[in-house]
């Protein structure tokens, strides 16, 4: 699917008329006009392209869905994760050169010099896939109890959840882990990194409008667009709505819907389009300022949802285990994703891999979710919230 089109996140975007002058930007350099939409052209043809990001999001959608298909073998699920073996439902995906695994924990800033952590993170996803097939699939029709994998139904005839012996839904952990390990890491720590945007001759080429091969964009323009694509890459209408995919876009929508964080989606969209305009204007100070806004705001999305689900999981403990375990599994995935967040202005996450691994171990200690206490969930929630600019109470919606 080709993604070369103008985008406007909100209909009201067309009403934006502000102009960012040198003084408005608070920096010296070329003037940057604030665009109404994410629409950029050269010689009457769009310069915006992020096909690869759209493809990986589509692959991730089908892959995660297949994690609850008991007819799938481990080889098939691994094949979807690596795009080997023609296991997707469409030839477009099977014939693509893209895959999910190679871009997981693969950012320039975090993992180019830290292959040990990158290897461990990829291996963790491999283990979750294997465990779904070897632990959960064989017990699909077994009633889950503490220490035994199987099925468990939500109260009132609600959804049936399929969990491991510790109460974990692997499909939820994988899905939410990819929000951090793929989408967030690639946006914040790769494509919005000066190390990527300014690599090689990118600055000189952008200054002189030297295009990337036969494409209608400079390499710098394209790198910024690829970051944009990991957030907005699956909606092919001119005014895309939030919630267009099951990953970062969906949970930005959830956080936007919380009155304590209302406006965060517009802030992120505004920063994306102003940063892209700054690249066109050759003003790299403004570009980097907008990148920092995106790094901070998208990191907050991960933090808010981690705390939200840990808190939501408390309500059914001891009664509606299925509902609690579902929330806690989502929370576990978002907790895992915290290591891919990015503090603005520096190249470190809000919580380190060591801290995240400690949280995961604490949540899964003993019989895992069957044994976890509200005190543990509160303590971890407070620790996470303390690193961000919100409180635990603000994440309730």
Tab-separated table of C-alpha atoms in Angstrom:
chain	number	residue	atom	x	y	z
A	1	UNK	CA	0.000	0.000	0.000
A	2	UNK	CA	1.459	3.355	-1.024
A	3	UNK	CA	1.356	6.158	1.495
A	4	UNK	CA	2.100	9.358	-0.370
A	5	UNK	CA	-0.593	11.800	0.540
A	6	UNK	CA	-1.400	14.883	2.567
A	7	UNK	CA	-2.553	14.319	6.116
A	8	UNK	CA	-4.562	16.359	8.579
A	9	UNK	CA	-5.130	14.863	12.011
A	10	UNK	CA	-8.013	17.079	12.939
A	11	UNK	CA	-10.439	18.958	10.793
A	12	UNK	CA	-9.644	22.087	12.764
A	13	UNK	CA	-6.049	21.807	11.601
A	14	UNK	CA	-7.040	23.791	8.544
A	15	UNK	CA	-7.813	26.742	10.825
A	16	UNK	CA	-4.216	27.078	12.006
A	17	UNK	CA	-2.810	30.383	10.769
A	18	UNK	CA	0.135	31.022	13.058
A	19	UNK	CA	3.444	31.855	11.494
A	20	UNK	CA	6.633	30.901	13.274
A	21	UNK	CA	9.117	33.701	12.710
A	22	UNK	CA	12.648	33.771	14.057
A	23	UNK	CA	11.403	35.534	17.180
A	24	UNK	CA	8.435	33.194	17.571
A	25	UNK	CA	10.747	30.193	17.451
A	26	UNK	CA	13.076	31.761	19.963
A	27	UNK	CA	16.010	30.897	17.721
A	28	UNK	CA	18.017	32.373	14.913
A	29	UNK	CA	17.798	30.847	11.471
A	30	UNK	CA	15.446	30.701	8.523
A	31	UNK	CA	11.803	31.505	9.121
A	32	UNK	CA	9.545	28.470	9.568
A	33	UNK	CA	5.916	28.791	8.585
A	34	UNK	CA	3.597	26.561	10.611
A	35	UNK	CA	1.648	24.390	8.143
A	36	UNK	CA	-2.012	23.571	8.665
A	37	UNK	CA	-1.559	19.905	7.755
A	38	UNK	CA	1.200	17.375	7.153
A	39	UNK	CA	1.233	18.240	3.452
A	40	UNK	CA	4.557	18.908	1.728
A	41	UNK	CA	5.195	19.096	-1.999
A	42	UNK	CA	8.016	19.706	-4.427
A	43	UNK	CA	7.147	20.731	-7.982
A	44	UNK	CA	3.506	19.974	-7.322
A	45	UNK	CA	4.138	16.399	-6.128
A	46	UNK	CA	4.077	15.171	-2.563
A	47	UNK	CA	7.372	14.582	-0.801
A	48	UNK	CA	5.807	12.546	2.005
A	49	UNK	CA	6.396	8.790	1.999
A	50	UNK	CA	6.436	6.119	4.700
A	51	UNK	CA	5.467	2.868	2.998
A	52	UNK	CA	7.780	0.738	5.123
A	53	UNK	CA	6.189	1.892	8.361
A	54	UNK	CA	2.702	1.141	7.068
A	55	UNK	CA	3.847	-2.328	6.052
A	56	UNK	CA	5.350	-3.142	9.448
A	57	UNK	CA	2.235	-1.948	11.285
A	58	UNK	CA	0.092	-4.159	9.033
A	59	UNK	CA	2.431	-7.093	9.663
A	60	UNK	CA	2.257	-6.504	13.405
A	61	UNK	CA	-1.555	-6.405	13.310
A	62	UNK	CA	-1.782	-9.798	11.623
A	63	UNK	CA	1.030	-11.291	13.706
A	64	UNK	CA	-0.531	-10.303	17.035
A	65	UNK	CA	-3.936	-11.560	15.916
A	66	UNK	CA	-2.360	-14.915	15.019
A	67	UNK	CA	-1.026	-15.334	18.549
A	68	UNK	CA	-4.517	-16.508	19.564
A	69	UNK	CA	-4.919	-18.900	16.616
A	70	UNK	CA	-4.199	-22.380	17.968
A	71	UNK	CA	-3.749	-23.740	14.448
A	72	UNK	CA	-0.530	-21.721	14.158
A	73	UNK	CA	2.763	-23.443	14.851
A	74	UNK	CA	5.739	-21.810	16.455
A	75	UNK	CA	7.467	-21.858	13.067
A	76	UNK	CA	4.566	-19.989	11.483
A	77	UNK	CA	4.459	-17.339	14.214
A	78	UNK	CA	8.240	-16.951	14.088
A	79	UNK	CA	7.914	-16.682	10.323
A	80	UNK	CA	5.466	-13.808	10.692
A	81	UNK	CA	7.751	-12.056	13.177
A	82	UNK	CA	10.689	-12.347	10.754
A	83	UNK	CA	8.696	-12.389	7.482
A	84	UNK	CA	10.111	-15.683	6.313
A	85	UNK	CA	8.005	-18.534	4.938
A	86	UNK	CA	5.032	-16.712	3.385
A	87	UNK	CA	2.779	-16.906	6.450
A	88	UNK	CA	0.929	-13.620	6.011
A	89	UNK	CA	-2.476	-13.554	4.345
A	90	UNK	CA	-1.468	-11.255	1.478
A	91	UNK	CA	1.248	-11.439	-1.141
A	92	UNK	CA	2.063	-7.780	-0.521
A	93	UNK	CA	3.215	-8.587	3.004
A	94	UNK	CA	4.855	-11.909	2.146
A	95	UNK	CA	6.809	-10.395	-0.729
A	96	UNK	CA	7.859	-7.318	1.227
A	97	UNK	CA	11.496	-6.898	2.227
A	98	UNK	CA	10.297	-5.559	5.600
A	99	UNK	CA	9.850	-7.492	8.829
A	100	UNK	CA	9.047	-6.796	12.479
A	101	UNK	CA	11.884	-8.454	14.357
A	102	UNK	CA	14.788	-6.652	12.681
A	103	UNK	CA	13.389	-3.251	13.699
A	104	UNK	CA	12.592	-4.235	17.271
A	105	UNK	CA	15.116	-2.732	19.713
A	106	UNK	CA	17.077	-1.521	16.710
A	107	UNK	CA	17.369	2.248	17.098
A	108	UNK	CA	20.631	4.037	16.372
A	109	UNK	CA	20.746	5.936	19.658
A	110	UNK	CA	19.968	3.050	22.009
A	111	UNK	CA	21.172	-0.127	20.332
A	112	UNK	CA	23.819	0.493	17.676
A	113	UNK	CA	26.456	0.345	20.422
A	114	UNK	CA	24.448	-1.821	22.816
A	115	UNK	CA	23.944	-5.070	20.969
A	116	UNK	CA	23.767	-7.008	24.238
A	117	UNK	CA	20.477	-5.376	25.243
A	118	UNK	CA	19.177	-5.477	21.671
A	119	UNK	CA	19.830	-9.214	21.470
A	120	UNK	CA	18.209	-9.824	24.865
A	121	UNK	CA	15.084	-7.864	23.921
A	122	UNK	CA	14.648	-9.663	20.606
A	123	UNK	CA	15.160	-12.969	22.422
A	124	UNK	CA	12.463	-12.001	24.933
A	125	UNK	CA	9.938	-11.595	22.132
A	126	UNK	CA	11.061	-14.962	20.702
A	127	UNK	CA	10.487	-16.549	24.110
A	128	UNK	CA	7.012	-15.064	24.444
A	129	UNK	CA	6.089	-16.489	21.032
A	130	UNK	CA	7.471	-19.916	21.923
A	131	UNK	CA	5.717	-19.917	25.298
A	132	UNK	CA	2.346	-19.082	23.750
A	133	UNK	CA	2.629	-22.187	21.578
A	134	UNK	CA	4.156	-24.549	24.136
A	135	UNK	CA	2.374	-23.417	27.314
A	136	UNK	CA	-0.937	-21.811	26.402
A	137	UNK	CA	-2.054	-23.515	23.168
A	138	UNK	CA	-1.918	-27.072	24.660
A	139	UNK	CA	-4.138	-25.899	27.564
A	140	UNK	CA	-6.630	-23.964	25.456
A	141	UNK	CA	-9.573	-25.979	26.809
A	142	UNK	CA	-8.234	-26.345	30.356
A	143	UNK	CA	-9.516	-24.150	33.165
A	144	UNK	CA	-6.668	-21.967	34.376
A	145	UNK	CA	-5.761	-22.006	38.038
A	146	UNK	CA	-2.737	-20.776	39.902
A	147	UNK	CA	0.225	-22.679	38.504
A	148	UNK	CA	-1.683	-24.052	35.496
A	149	UNK	CA	-2.130	-22.388	32.117
A	150	UNK	CA	-5.514	-22.345	30.439
A	151	UNK	CA	-8.739	-20.438	29.871
A	152	UNK	CA	-10.499	-18.136	32.285
A	153	UNK	CA	-13.753	-16.250	31.675
A	154	UNK	CA	-14.549	-12.739	32.759
A	155	UNK	CA	-17.405	-12.282	35.211
A	156	UNK	CA	-20.929	-11.963	33.843
A	157	UNK	CA	-20.224	-14.093	30.793
A	158	UNK	CA	-17.556	-11.760	29.450
A	159	UNK	CA	-14.578	-12.554	27.271
A	160	UNK	CA	-12.525	-15.696	27.755
A	161	UNK	CA	-8.848	-15.038	28.348
A	162	UNK	CA	-6.057	-17.528	27.700
A	163	UNK	CA	-3.201	-17.263	30.147
A	164	UNK	CA	-0.024	-18.994	31.212
A	165	UNK	CA	0.517	-20.508	34.643
A	166	UNK	CA	1.190	-17.060	36.113
A	167	UNK	CA	-1.972	-15.524	34.614
A	168	UNK	CA	-0.208	-13.726	31.752
A	169	UNK	CA	-1.786	-13.268	28.318
A	170	UNK	CA	1.276	-13.487	26.095
A	171	UNK	CA	-0.527	-11.943	23.123
A	172	UNK	CA	-1.209	-8.794	25.133
A	173	UNK	CA	2.362	-8.547	26.387
A	174	UNK	CA	3.708	-8.940	22.856
A	175	UNK	CA	1.302	-6.369	21.416
A	176	UNK	CA	2.051	-3.733	24.041
A	177	UNK	CA	5.736	-4.606	24.020
A	178	UNK	CA	5.869	-3.863	20.300
A	179	UNK	CA	4.374	-0.432	20.932
A	180	UNK	CA	7.599	0.338	22.756
A	181	UNK	CA	10.117	-1.972	21.139
A	182	UNK	CA	9.112	-1.213	17.551
A	183	UNK	CA	7.048	1.963	17.171
A	184	UNK	CA	8.293	4.127	20.042
A	185	UNK	CA	11.929	3.101	19.748
A	186	UNK	CA	12.018	3.739	16.012
A	187	UNK	CA	10.278	7.114	16.300
A	188	UNK	CA	12.084	8.582	19.296
A	189	UNK	CA	15.477	6.935	19.256
A	190	UNK	CA	16.031	6.420	15.580
A	191	UNK	CA	14.265	8.587	13.023
A	192	UNK	CA	14.031	11.715	15.198
A	193	UNK	CA	17.655	11.376	16.285
A	194	UNK	CA	20.158	13.916	14.905
A	195	UNK	CA	22.464	10.938	14.400
A	196	UNK	CA	19.988	9.659	11.790
A	197	UNK	CA	18.585	12.931	10.466
A	198	UNK	CA	22.072	14.410	9.985
A	199	UNK	CA	23.884	11.222	8.955
A	200	UNK	CA	26.397	11.373	6.117
A	201	UNK	CA	25.701	14.251	3.747
A	202	UNK	CA	22.082	14.702	4.866
A	203	UNK	CA	22.486	18.303	6.071
A	204	UNK	CA	24.376	19.441	2.994
A	205	UNK	CA	21.983	17.602	0.695
A	206	UNK	CA	18.945	19.032	2.451
A	207	UNK	CA	20.416	22.541	2.328
A	208	UNK	CA	20.861	22.165	-1.433
A	209	UNK	CA	17.663	20.212	-2.154
A	210	UNK	CA	19.609	17.177	-3.312
A	211	UNK	CA	17.068	14.395	-3.565
A	212	UNK	CA	17.421	10.810	-2.395
A	213	UNK	CA	18.034	8.912	-5.631
A	214	UNK	CA	14.985	8.983	-7.876
A	215	UNK	CA	12.655	9.949	-5.034
A	216	UNK	CA	10.999	13.336	-4.628
A	217	UNK	CA	12.342	13.886	-1.111
A	218	UNK	CA	15.654	14.548	0.557
A	219	UNK	CA	16.980	11.886	2.887
A	220	UNK	CA	16.336	14.119	5.911
A	221	UNK	CA	12.741	14.744	4.870
A	222	UNK	CA	12.200	11.022	4.460
A	223	UNK	CA	13.653	10.112	7.851
A	224	UNK	CA	11.261	12.511	9.569
A	225	UNK	CA	8.364	11.085	7.545
A	226	UNK	CA	9.308	7.566	8.611
A	227	UNK	CA	8.967	8.630	12.244
A	228	UNK	CA	5.568	10.106	11.386
A	229	UNK	CA	4.560	6.854	9.684
A	230	UNK	CA	5.029	4.715	12.777
A	231	UNK	CA	2.322	6.786	14.460
A	232	UNK	CA	-0.049	7.697	11.619
A	233	UNK	CA	0.789	5.183	8.904
A	234	UNK	CA	-2.378	3.095	8.545
A	235	UNK	CA	-5.077	5.625	7.697
A	236	UNK	CA	-5.318	6.512	4.015
A	237	UNK	CA	-7.872	9.309	4.220
A	238	UNK	CA	-7.101	13.018	4.193
A	239	UNK	CA	-8.308	13.562	7.760
A	240	UNK	CA	-7.249	10.462	9.704
A	241	UNK	CA	-8.728	9.838	13.106
A	242	UNK	CA	-6.844	8.525	16.106
A	243	UNK	CA	-7.356	4.838	16.823
A	244	UNK	CA	-6.578	3.778	13.259
A	245	UNK	CA	-4.390	0.851	14.357
A	246	UNK	CA	-3.937	-1.347	17.432
A	247	UNK	CA	-0.629	0.118	18.510
A	248	UNK	CA	0.729	3.544	19.376
A	249	UNK	CA	-1.975	5.399	17.463
A	250	UNK	CA	-4.700	3.599	19.444
A	251	UNK	CA	-3.212	4.419	22.814
A	252	UNK	CA	-2.491	8.018	21.942
A	253	UNK	CA	-6.245	8.154	21.340
A	254	UNK	CA	-6.912	6.623	24.770
A	255	UNK	CA	-4.672	9.132	26.533
A	256	UNK	CA	-6.148	12.011	24.537
A	257	UNK	CA	-9.579	10.887	25.739
A	258	UNK	CA	-8.534	11.364	29.372
A	259	UNK	CA	-9.389	14.926	30.397
A	260	UNK	CA	-6.154	15.132	32.387
A	261	UNK	CA	-4.180	14.735	29.160
A	262	UNK	CA	-6.514	16.293	26.600
A	263	UNK	CA	-4.558	18.143	23.928
A	264	UNK	CA	-1.573	15.802	23.892
A	265	UNK	CA	-2.524	14.427	20.462
A	266	UNK	CA	-2.665	17.907	18.942
A	267	UNK	CA	0.653	18.815	20.572
A	268	UNK	CA	2.293	15.782	18.972
A	269	UNK	CA	0.753	16.377	15.561
A	270	UNK	CA	1.693	20.058	15.644
A	271	UNK	CA	5.279	19.161	16.513
A	272	UNK	CA	5.474	16.641	13.674
A	273	UNK	CA	4.274	19.091	11.059
A	274	UNK	CA	6.284	22.059	12.347
A	275	UNK	CA	9.418	19.918	12.546
A	276	UNK	CA	8.887	18.768	8.973
A	277	UNK	CA	8.358	22.360	7.873
A	278	UNK	CA	11.583	23.282	9.644
A	279	UNK	CA	13.442	20.708	7.555
A	280	UNK	CA	12.037	22.283	4.398
A	281	UNK	CA	13.106	25.707	5.708
A	282	UNK	CA	16.573	24.369	6.679
A	283	UNK	CA	16.103	25.407	10.304
A	284	UNK	CA	17.489	22.485	12.280
A	285	UNK	CA	17.199	24.165	15.662
A	286	UNK	CA	13.415	24.328	15.307
A	287	UNK	CA	13.427	20.784	13.956
A	288	UNK	CA	15.181	19.476	17.058
A	289	UNK	CA	12.929	21.472	19.380
A	290	UNK	CA	9.910	19.764	17.835
A	291	UNK	CA	11.588	16.373	18.078
A	292	UNK	CA	12.043	16.937	21.807
A	293	UNK	CA	8.348	17.722	22.189
A	294	UNK	CA	7.451	14.465	20.441
A	295	UNK	CA	9.913	12.488	22.571
A	296	UNK	CA	8.441	13.834	25.773
A	297	UNK	CA	4.774	13.533	24.797
A	298	UNK	CA	4.917	10.040	23.283
A	299	UNK	CA	6.897	8.829	26.283
A	300	UNK	CA	4.126	10.152	28.513
A	301	UNK	CA	1.630	8.038	26.549
A	302	UNK	CA	3.604	4.887	27.414
A	303	UNK	CA	3.912	5.883	31.064
A	304	UNK	CA	0.239	6.770	31.445
A	305	UNK	CA	-0.991	3.501	29.986
A	306	UNK	CA	1.441	1.434	32.056
A	307	UNK	CA	0.104	2.956	35.265
A	308	UNK	CA	-3.490	2.908	34.027
A	309	UNK	CA	-3.487	-0.849	33.439
A	310	UNK	CA	-1.650	-1.691	36.651
A	311	UNK	CA	-4.283	0.253	38.541
A	312	UNK	CA	-7.176	-1.211	36.531
A	313	UNK	CA	-5.897	-4.701	37.300
A	314	UNK	CA	-6.429	-4.222	41.027
A	315	UNK	CA	-10.226	-4.176	40.905
A	316	UNK	CA	-10.825	-7.825	40.037
A	317	UNK	CA	-8.140	-9.463	42.131
A	318	UNK	CA	-9.720	-12.206	44.209
A	319	UNK	CA	-12.981	-12.074	42.232
A	320	UNK	CA	-12.862	-11.436	38.466
A	321	UNK	CA	-9.407	-12.835	37.768
A	322	UNK	CA	-9.885	-12.859	33.987
A	323	UNK	CA	-10.538	-9.120	33.818
A	324	UNK	CA	-7.681	-8.377	36.183
A	325	UNK	CA	-5.233	-10.603	34.346
A	326	UNK	CA	-6.177	-9.003	31.023
A	327	UNK	CA	-5.486	-5.510	32.386
A	328	UNK	CA	-2.311	-6.622	34.116
A	329	UNK	CA	-1.038	-8.307	30.940
A	330	UNK	CA	-1.536	-5.075	29.041
A	331	UNK	CA	0.147	-3.258	31.897
A	332	UNK	CA	3.073	-5.672	31.804
A	333	UNK	CA	3.570	-4.954	28.098
A	334	UNK	CA	3.495	-1.203	28.668
A	335	UNK	CA	5.878	-1.531	31.615
A	336	UNK	CA	8.234	-3.410	29.287
A	337	UNK	CA	7.892	-0.570	26.780
A	338	UNK	CA	9.097	2.041	29.282
A	339	UNK	CA	12.719	1.227	28.454
A	340	UNK	CA	12.173	2.612	24.943
A	341	UNK	CA	10.923	6.021	26.071
A	342	UNK	CA	13.123	9.096	25.713
A	343	UNK	CA	13.719	12.065	27.944
A	344	UNK	CA	13.922	15.247	25.825
A	345	UNK	CA	17.396	16.663	25.394
A	346	UNK	CA	19.231	13.523	26.508
A	347	UNK	CA	19.616	10.022	25.131
A	348	UNK	CA	18.262	7.992	28.045
A	349	UNK	CA	14.785	6.581	28.765
A	350	UNK	CA	12.557	7.593	31.640
A	351	UNK	CA	13.195	4.128	33.110
A	352	UNK	CA	16.167	1.938	32.272
A	353	UNK	CA	16.111	-1.657	31.113
A	354	UNK	CA	17.437	-2.691	34.533
A	355	UNK	CA	14.565	-0.920	36.284
A	356	UNK	CA	12.010	-2.328	33.870
A	357	UNK	CA	13.334	-5.866	34.261
A	358	UNK	CA	13.076	-5.454	38.038
A	359	UNK	CA	9.425	-4.380	37.745
A	360	UNK	CA	8.659	-7.357	35.495
A	361	UNK	CA	10.307	-9.754	37.943
A	362	UNK	CA	8.359	-8.263	40.825
A	363	UNK	CA	5.043	-8.589	38.995
A	364	UNK	CA	5.732	-12.218	38.050
A	365	UNK	CA	7.280	-13.366	41.321
A	366	UNK	CA	5.904	-16.653	42.675
A	367	UNK	CA	2.627	-17.458	40.938
A	368	UNK	CA	2.615	-14.101	39.186
A	369	UNK	CA	-0.711	-12.348	38.818
A	370	UNK	CA	-2.438	-14.944	40.994
A	371	UNK	CA	-0.322	-13.720	43.913
A	372	UNK	CA	0.326	-10.068	43.087
A	373	UNK	CA	-0.869	-7.619	45.735
A	374	UNK	CA	-2.447	-4.204	45.438
A	375	UNK	CA	0.496	-2.822	47.402
A	376	UNK	CA	2.913	-4.070	44.756
A	377	UNK	CA	0.800	-2.589	41.962
A	378	UNK	CA	0.555	0.727	43.810
A	379	UNK	CA	4.284	0.863	44.526
A	380	UNK	CA	5.242	0.224	40.914
A	381	UNK	CA	2.620	2.686	39.696
A	382	UNK	CA	3.977	5.403	41.978
A	383	UNK	CA	7.551	4.707	40.894
A	384	UNK	CA	6.574	5.090	37.235
A	385	UNK	CA	4.424	8.187	37.752
A	386	UNK	CA	7.227	9.866	39.691
A	387	UNK	CA	9.388	9.780	36.558
A	388	UNK	CA	6.776	11.619	34.516
A	389	UNK	CA	4.743	14.776	34.911
A	390	UNK	CA	1.552	13.075	36.106
A	391	UNK	CA	0.071	11.400	39.154
A	392	UNK	CA	-1.335	7.899	39.529
A	393	UNK	CA	-4.816	9.356	40.032
A	394	UNK	CA	-4.663	11.157	36.692
A	395	UNK	CA	-4.307	7.870	34.781
A	396	UNK	CA	-7.646	6.440	35.901
A	397	UNK	CA	-9.658	7.279	32.774
